mmCIF file of C-alpha atoms in Angstrom:
data_model
loop_
_atom_site.group_PDB
_atom_site.id
_atom_site.type_symbol
_atom_site.label_atom_id
_atom_site.label_comp_id
_atom_site.label_asym_id
_atom_site.label_seq_id
_atom_site.Cartn_x
_atom_site.Cartn_y
_atom_site.Cartn_z
ATOM 1 C CA MET A 219 -17.572 -17.338 6.216
ATOM 2 C CA ASN A 220 -16.276 -20.174 4.213
ATOM 3 C CA CYS A 221 -12.563 -18.834 2.551
ATOM 4 C CA ARG A 222 -13.283 -18.310 -1.245
ATOM 5 C CA PRO A 223 -11.913 -20.181 -4.218
ATOM 6 C CA HIS A 224 -8.410 -18.354 -4.703
ATOM 7 C CA ARG A 225 -7.070 -17.253 -8.126
ATOM 8 C CA TRP A 226 -3.483 -16.190 -7.267
ATOM 9 C CA GLY A 227 -1.356 -19.556 -8.796
ATOM 10 C CA MET A 228 1.146 -17.136 -9.696
ATOM 11 C CA PRO A 229 2.840 -13.424 -9.052
ATOM 12 C CA THR A 230 1.729 -10.779 -11.109
ATOM 13 C CA ARG A 231 3.956 -10.685 -14.109
ATOM 14 C CA ARG A 232 5.748 -7.859 -14.662
ATOM 15 C CA THR A 233 5.922 -5.492 -17.394
ATOM 16 C CA GLY A 234 7.188 -2.523 -18.887
ATOM 17 C CA LEU A 235 4.228 -0.151 -17.494
ATOM 18 C CA GLY A 236 5.100 1.764 -15.214
ATOM 19 C CA THR A 237 8.828 2.843 -16.532
ATOM 20 C CA GLY A 238 8.018 6.609 -17.993
ATOM 21 C CA MET A 239 6.526 7.113 -14.520
ATOM 22 C CA THR A 240 9.194 9.295 -12.805
ATOM 23 C CA THR A 241 7.252 11.235 -9.983
ATOM 24 C CA VAL A 242 5.182 9.575 -6.846
ATOM 25 C CA GLY A 243 3.204 11.552 -5.155
ATOM 26 C CA LEU A 244 2.807 10.689 -1.294
ATOM 27 C CA ILE A 245 -0.648 11.955 0.389
ATOM 28 C CA GLY A 246 0.241 11.402 3.769
ATOM 29 C CA SER A 247 3.841 11.163 5.021
ATOM 30 C CA GLY A 248 4.205 8.988 8.512
ATOM 31 C CA HIS A 249 5.955 5.778 8.778
ATOM 32 C CA ILE A 250 4.592 4.092 5.602
ATOM 33 C CA GLY A 251 4.356 6.715 3.767
ATOM 34 C CA SER A 252 7.936 8.091 4.791
ATOM 35 C CA THR A 253 8.975 4.577 3.999
ATOM 36 C CA VAL A 254 7.764 3.886 0.684
ATOM 37 C CA ALA A 255 9.291 7.703 -0.421
ATOM 38 C CA ARG A 256 12.909 6.356 0.833
ATOM 39 C CA LEU A 257 12.502 3.341 -1.187
ATOM 40 C CA ALA A 258 11.221 5.372 -3.962
ATOM 41 C CA VAL A 259 14.190 7.743 -4.039
ATOM 42 C CA ALA A 260 16.271 4.776 -4.196
ATOM 43 C CA GLY A 261 14.351 3.462 -7.105
ATOM 44 C CA GLY A 262 15.307 6.309 -9.048
ATOM 45 C CA TYR A 263 12.018 8.152 -8.679
ATOM 46 C CA ASP A 264 11.002 11.853 -7.468
ATOM 47 C CA VAL A 265 9.103 12.112 -4.488
ATOM 48 C CA VAL A 266 6.433 15.055 -4.010
ATOM 49 C CA LEU A 267 5.395 14.585 0.287
ATOM 50 C CA SER A 268 2.848 16.113 1.981
ATOM 51 C CA ASN A 269 0.758 15.539 5.232
ATOM 52 C CA SER A 270 -2.365 17.445 6.906
ATOM 53 C CA ARG A 271 0.138 19.268 8.872
ATOM 54 C CA GLY A 272 1.739 21.572 6.330
ATOM 55 C CA PRO A 273 4.598 21.209 4.081
ATOM 56 C CA GLU A 274 6.906 23.049 6.456
ATOM 57 C CA THR A 275 6.472 20.341 8.660
ATOM 58 C CA LEU A 276 8.330 17.993 6.049
ATOM 59 C CA GLN A 277 11.698 19.755 5.891
ATOM 60 C CA ASP A 278 13.569 17.110 8.098
ATOM 61 C CA LEU A 279 12.765 14.223 5.644
ATOM 62 C CA VAL A 280 12.811 16.500 2.373
ATOM 63 C CA ASP A 281 16.340 17.265 3.426
ATOM 64 C CA GLU A 282 17.173 13.344 4.379
ATOM 65 C CA LEU A 283 15.479 12.691 1.008
ATOM 66 C CA GLY A 284 17.907 15.084 -1.074
ATOM 67 C CA PRO A 285 17.371 16.979 -4.079
ATOM 68 C CA ARG A 286 14.902 14.362 -5.326
ATOM 69 C CA ALA A 287 12.528 14.988 -2.407
ATOM 70 C CA ARG A 288 10.356 18.255 -2.326
ATOM 71 C CA ALA A 289 6.903 18.671 0.363
ATOM 72 C CA ALA A 290 3.903 20.375 -1.076
ATOM 73 C CA THR A 291 0.332 20.168 -0.032
ATOM 74 C CA PRO A 292 -2.137 17.104 -0.166
ATOM 75 C CA ALA A 293 -3.623 18.924 -3.371
ATOM 76 C CA GLU A 294 -0.280 19.376 -4.976
ATOM 77 C CA ALA A 295 1.030 16.246 -4.356
ATOM 78 C CA ALA A 296 -1.751 14.258 -5.926
ATOM 79 C CA GLN A 297 -1.102 17.015 -9.040
ATOM 80 C CA ALA A 298 2.342 16.491 -9.435
ATOM 81 C CA GLY A 299 2.237 12.820 -8.730
ATOM 82 C CA ASP A 300 2.359 9.846 -11.868
ATOM 83 C CA LEU A 301 1.471 7.234 -9.375
ATOM 84 C CA VAL A 302 -0.181 8.728 -5.950
ATOM 85 C CA VAL A 303 0.062 7.148 -2.398
ATOM 86 C CA VAL A 304 -2.700 7.733 -0.213
ATOM 87 C CA THR A 305 -1.657 6.748 3.434
ATOM 88 C CA ILE A 306 -3.939 8.412 5.848
ATOM 89 C CA PRO A 307 -5.848 7.112 8.564
ATOM 90 C CA LEU A 308 -9.026 6.005 7.326
ATOM 91 C CA LYS A 309 -11.218 7.788 9.042
ATOM 92 C CA ALA A 310 -9.774 10.958 6.523
ATOM 93 C CA TYR A 311 -10.126 8.984 3.559
ATOM 94 C CA ARG A 312 -12.920 11.731 2.237
ATOM 95 C CA ASP A 313 -10.075 14.514 3.077
ATOM 96 C CA VAL A 314 -8.625 12.924 0.089
ATOM 97 C CA PRO A 315 -8.671 15.225 -2.828
ATOM 98 C CA VAL A 316 -10.856 14.310 -5.772
ATOM 99 C CA GLU A 317 -9.835 16.246 -8.793
ATOM 100 C CA PRO A 318 -6.088 16.164 -9.075
ATOM 101 C CA LEU A 319 -6.346 12.068 -9.002
ATOM 102 C CA ALA A 320 -8.781 11.983 -11.850
ATOM 103 C CA GLY A 321 -7.221 9.628 -14.422
ATOM 104 C CA LYS A 322 -4.259 8.089 -11.931
ATOM 105 C CA VAL A 323 -3.386 4.881 -10.073
ATOM 106 C CA VAL A 324 -3.775 5.784 -6.379
ATOM 107 C CA ILE A 325 -2.605 3.151 -4.065
ATOM 108 C CA ASP A 326 -4.240 3.091 -0.867
ATOM 109 C CA THR A 327 -2.100 1.945 1.972
ATOM 110 C CA ASN A 328 -5.470 1.711 4.830
ATOM 111 C CA ASN A 329 -6.444 -0.413 7.584
ATOM 112 C CA TYR A 330 -9.547 -0.051 9.389
ATOM 113 C CA TYR A 331 -9.203 0.317 13.276
ATOM 114 C CA PRO A 332 -12.511 1.055 14.548
ATOM 115 C CA GLU A 333 -10.788 2.184 17.968
ATOM 116 C CA ARG A 334 -8.944 5.045 15.697
ATOM 117 C CA ASP A 335 -11.368 5.436 12.640
ATOM 118 C CA GLY A 336 -14.958 5.270 14.686
ATOM 119 C CA GLN A 337 -17.366 2.245 13.336
ATOM 120 C CA PHE A 338 -18.269 2.117 10.199
ATOM 121 C CA PRO A 339 -21.091 -0.235 9.590
ATOM 122 C CA GLU A 340 -20.305 -1.272 5.661
ATOM 123 C CA LEU A 341 -16.598 -2.584 6.823
ATOM 124 C CA ASP A 342 -17.999 -4.078 10.037
ATOM 125 C CA SER A 343 -20.720 -6.168 8.146
ATOM 126 C CA GLY A 344 -18.295 -7.039 5.135
ATOM 127 C CA GLU A 345 -20.584 -5.246 2.797
ATOM 128 C CA ALA A 346 -17.432 -3.331 1.557
ATOM 129 C CA THR A 347 -13.578 -3.064 2.060
ATOM 130 C CA SER A 348 -11.871 0.080 3.192
ATOM 131 C CA SER A 349 -10.149 0.537 -0.694
ATOM 132 C CA GLU A 350 -13.416 0.395 -1.667
ATOM 133 C CA LEU A 351 -14.626 3.242 0.075
ATOM 134 C CA LEU A 352 -11.681 5.182 -1.176
ATOM 135 C CA GLN A 353 -12.173 4.248 -4.638
ATOM 136 C CA ARG A 354 -16.006 5.164 -4.362
ATOM 137 C CA HIS A 355 -14.523 8.534 -3.150
ATOM 138 C CA LEU A 356 -12.132 8.583 -6.310
ATOM 139 C CA PRO A 357 -14.414 7.537 -9.317
ATOM 140 C CA ARG A 358 -12.456 8.540 -11.402
ATOM 141 C CA SER A 359 -9.334 7.035 -10.559
ATOM 142 C CA THR A 360 -8.233 3.342 -10.056
ATOM 143 C CA VAL A 361 -7.314 2.477 -6.826
ATOM 144 C CA VAL A 362 -4.818 -0.628 -6.096
ATOM 145 C CA LYS A 363 -4.569 -1.874 -2.380
ATOM 146 C CA VAL A 364 -0.826 -2.457 -1.493
ATOM 147 C CA PHE A 365 1.413 -1.742 1.838
ATOM 148 C CA ASN A 366 -1.284 -2.248 4.179
ATOM 149 C CA ASN A 367 -0.230 -5.712 5.521
ATOM 150 C CA ILE A 368 3.639 -5.182 6.248
ATOM 151 C CA PHE A 369 5.587 -3.019 9.166
ATOM 152 C CA PHE A 370 7.252 -0.101 8.292
ATOM 153 C CA LYS A 371 10.540 -1.456 9.491
ATOM 154 C CA HIS A 372 10.102 -4.650 7.532
ATOM 155 C CA LEU A 373 9.295 -2.796 4.364
ATOM 156 C CA LEU A 374 12.875 -0.836 4.907
ATOM 157 C CA ALA A 375 14.588 -4.005 5.517
ATOM 158 C CA LEU A 376 13.472 -6.395 3.093
ATOM 159 C CA ALA A 377 13.529 -4.300 -0.039
ATOM 160 C CA ARG A 378 15.870 -6.547 -2.454
ATOM 161 C CA PRO A 379 17.065 -6.210 -5.971
ATOM 162 C CA THR A 380 15.094 -8.168 -8.645
ATOM 163 C CA GLY A 381 16.139 -11.790 -8.944
ATOM 164 C CA SER A 382 17.497 -11.964 -5.479
ATOM 165 C CA ALA A 383 16.636 -15.531 -3.976
ATOM 166 C CA ASP A 384 15.526 -13.691 -0.586
ATOM 167 C CA ARG A 385 13.376 -11.646 -1.856
ATOM 168 C CA SER A 386 9.831 -11.044 -0.562
ATOM 169 C CA ALA A 387 6.176 -10.351 -2.287
ATOM 170 C CA LEU A 388 3.243 -7.725 -1.363
ATOM 171 C CA PRO A 389 -0.011 -8.769 -2.235
ATOM 172 C CA ILE A 390 -2.014 -6.275 -4.290
ATOM 173 C CA ALA A 391 -5.870 -6.167 -5.225
ATOM 174 C CA GLY A 392 -7.970 -4.149 -7.611
ATOM 175 C CA ASP A 393 -10.533 -4.066 -10.308
ATOM 176 C CA ASP A 394 -8.236 -2.779 -12.977
ATOM 177 C CA ALA A 395 -5.077 -4.744 -14.591
ATOM 178 C CA ALA A 396 -3.259 -2.180 -16.001
ATOM 179 C CA ALA A 397 -3.409 -0.495 -13.009
ATOM 180 C CA LYS A 398 -2.198 -3.315 -11.418
ATOM 181 C CA ALA A 399 0.353 -3.647 -13.714
ATOM 182 C CA GLU A 400 1.534 -0.376 -13.006
ATOM 183 C CA VAL A 401 1.947 -0.692 -9.452
ATOM 184 C CA THR A 402 3.961 -4.035 -9.855
ATOM 185 C CA ALA A 403 6.374 -2.220 -11.831
ATOM 186 C CA PHE A 404 6.785 -0.015 -9.240
ATOM 187 C CA LEU A 405 6.819 -2.533 -6.507
ATOM 188 C CA ASP A 406 9.683 -4.457 -8.953
ATOM 189 C CA ARG A 407 11.734 -1.320 -9.050
ATOM 190 C CA ILE A 408 12.003 -0.240 -5.449
ATOM 191 C CA GLY A 409 12.125 -3.409 -4.369
ATOM 192 C CA TYR A 410 9.259 -6.343 -4.072
ATOM 193 C CA ASP A 411 7.611 -8.883 -6.155
ATOM 194 C CA ALA A 412 3.965 -8.597 -6.004
ATOM 195 C CA VAL A 413 1.014 -11.527 -5.968
ATOM 196 C CA ASP A 414 -2.314 -10.710 -7.052
ATOM 197 C CA ALA A 415 -4.621 -11.024 -4.356
ATOM 198 C CA GLY A 416 -8.268 -10.132 -7.016
ATOM 199 C CA PRO A 417 -10.403 -7.162 -7.154
ATOM 200 C CA LEU A 418 -10.632 -4.608 -4.321
ATOM 201 C CA ALA A 419 -13.118 -6.940 -2.674
ATOM 202 C CA ASP A 420 -10.679 -9.268 -1.838
ATOM 203 C CA GLY A 421 -8.272 -7.056 -0.224
ATOM 204 C CA TRP A 422 -10.112 -7.926 3.231
ATOM 205 C CA ARG A 423 -7.553 -11.074 2.562
ATOM 206 C CA TYR A 424 -4.613 -9.331 3.836
ATOM 207 C CA GLN A 425 -6.178 -7.124 6.734
ATOM 208 C CA PRO A 426 -5.560 -7.197 10.525
ATOM 209 C CA ASP A 427 -5.951 -10.256 11.922
ATOM 210 C CA THR A 428 -5.848 -12.713 9.147
ATOM 211 C CA PRO A 429 -2.421 -14.954 8.018
ATOM 212 C CA ALA A 430 -1.146 -12.485 5.626
ATOM 213 C CA TYR A 431 -0.881 -9.508 7.976
ATOM 214 C CA GLY A 432 2.225 -8.188 9.850
ATOM 215 C CA THR A 433 3.881 -11.492 11.135
ATOM 216 C CA ILE A 434 4.129 -12.941 7.478
ATOM 217 C CA TYR A 435 7.176 -10.868 7.214
ATOM 218 C CA SER A 436 8.443 -11.099 11.251
ATOM 219 C CA ALA A 437 11.240 -13.899 12.070
ATOM 220 C CA ASP A 438 9.058 -14.351 15.353
ATOM 221 C CA PRO A 439 5.554 -13.786 15.587
ATOM 222 C CA GLN A 440 6.492 -12.179 18.914
ATOM 223 C CA ASP A 441 9.343 -10.065 18.005
ATOM 224 C CA TRP A 442 7.753 -7.892 15.184
ATOM 225 C CA GLU A 443 11.396 -6.291 15.546
ATOM 226 C CA ARG A 444 13.172 -8.914 13.365
ATOM 227 C CA GLU A 445 12.203 -9.503 9.728
ATOM 228 C CA ALA A 446 12.446 -12.550 7.718
ATOM 229 C CA PRO A 447 11.348 -12.335 3.663
ATOM 230 C CA GLY A 448 8.155 -13.226 2.472
ATOM 231 C CA GLY A 449 8.272 -14.796 -0.557
ATOM 232 C CA ALA A 450 5.234 -15.317 -2.577
ATOM 233 C CA ASP A 451 4.749 -18.846 -2.218
ATOM 234 C CA LYS A 452 4.525 -17.783 1.388
ATOM 235 C CA VAL A 453 1.907 -14.752 0.927
ATOM 236 C CA ARG A 454 0.287 -16.704 -1.538
ATOM 237 C CA GLU A 455 -0.385 -19.815 1.174
ATOM 238 C CA ALA A 456 -0.977 -16.715 3.358
ATOM 239 C CA LEU A 457 -4.208 -15.501 1.189
ATOM 240 C CA ALA A 458 -5.944 -18.805 0.831
ATOM 241 C CA ALA A 459 -5.911 -19.683 4.649
ATOM 242 C CA ALA A 460 -7.743 -15.997 5.183
ATOM 243 C CA THR A 461 -11.194 -16.156 6.702
ATOM 244 C CA ARG A 462 -13.900 -14.030 7.783
#
C-alpha cells in the first residue's frame, strides 16, 4: 500500500492539561509497565500497579518504587488511576476491565505479535489496528497509543528534562485531541516530547517492522543495548516513511 500523505509537521503542543492528574494506574507491570511506573514516580506521580498474577507478586517492585507506589488488582488500578496504562499482551485485551475505565484516558502500549497472540483477521487484513480493538472494547474510554515502539531499557535511559537538546520524542495516536493533549503533558513530565501520528487508524505507522519501531532509539540497529536519542524530526521522518 502506498504511504498516505502525512500531517505531522510539528510535535504535539504542550498544554496545561494533565497537571491536576496525580495517580497513574497500570494494568500490566512487565518490562514496559514497570518502566513507565519508575518514570512516573520520578515525575511526581503516585502509581497503582497490577498484573494477572495478583498484588502480592508485585511487592518487590512496590518496595523499589517507594511510598508513591502500591499494588492492587487490575480493576482497582483502573479505578484508582486518573490516567491508566494498559500494557498486557494483545491476546488478553478483552480482560481489561471496562466499567472502572469509563470516562478515562487509557494509554495502550500494545503490539500485535501473531506468534504470541494468535491470528486476528482484522489486523492481518489492515481493517483495524490493535489500539482500535482496545478502543472498541472500551467504548466509554479514550484510547491513546504510545510506548509500543521503544525498547524498555531505552525508555528508561533516554528520559530527559524539558528543553534538553538531546530529548527524545514518542509518537502518539488517538481519536480525541484533548486526550492526546493530556498524554502529551504526561510524557513531558516523565521526560519525553510527543509527535502526533494521527488517529488510532494510523497507529500502524510505528508498529513492528516500520522505521519508527525499535531501532529509531538505538545507536546501532545490530546492537539494541546501546540507546541513542530519537528526536521529533527523526520520528516524523520515520512515520512518513512507513508503508504497509
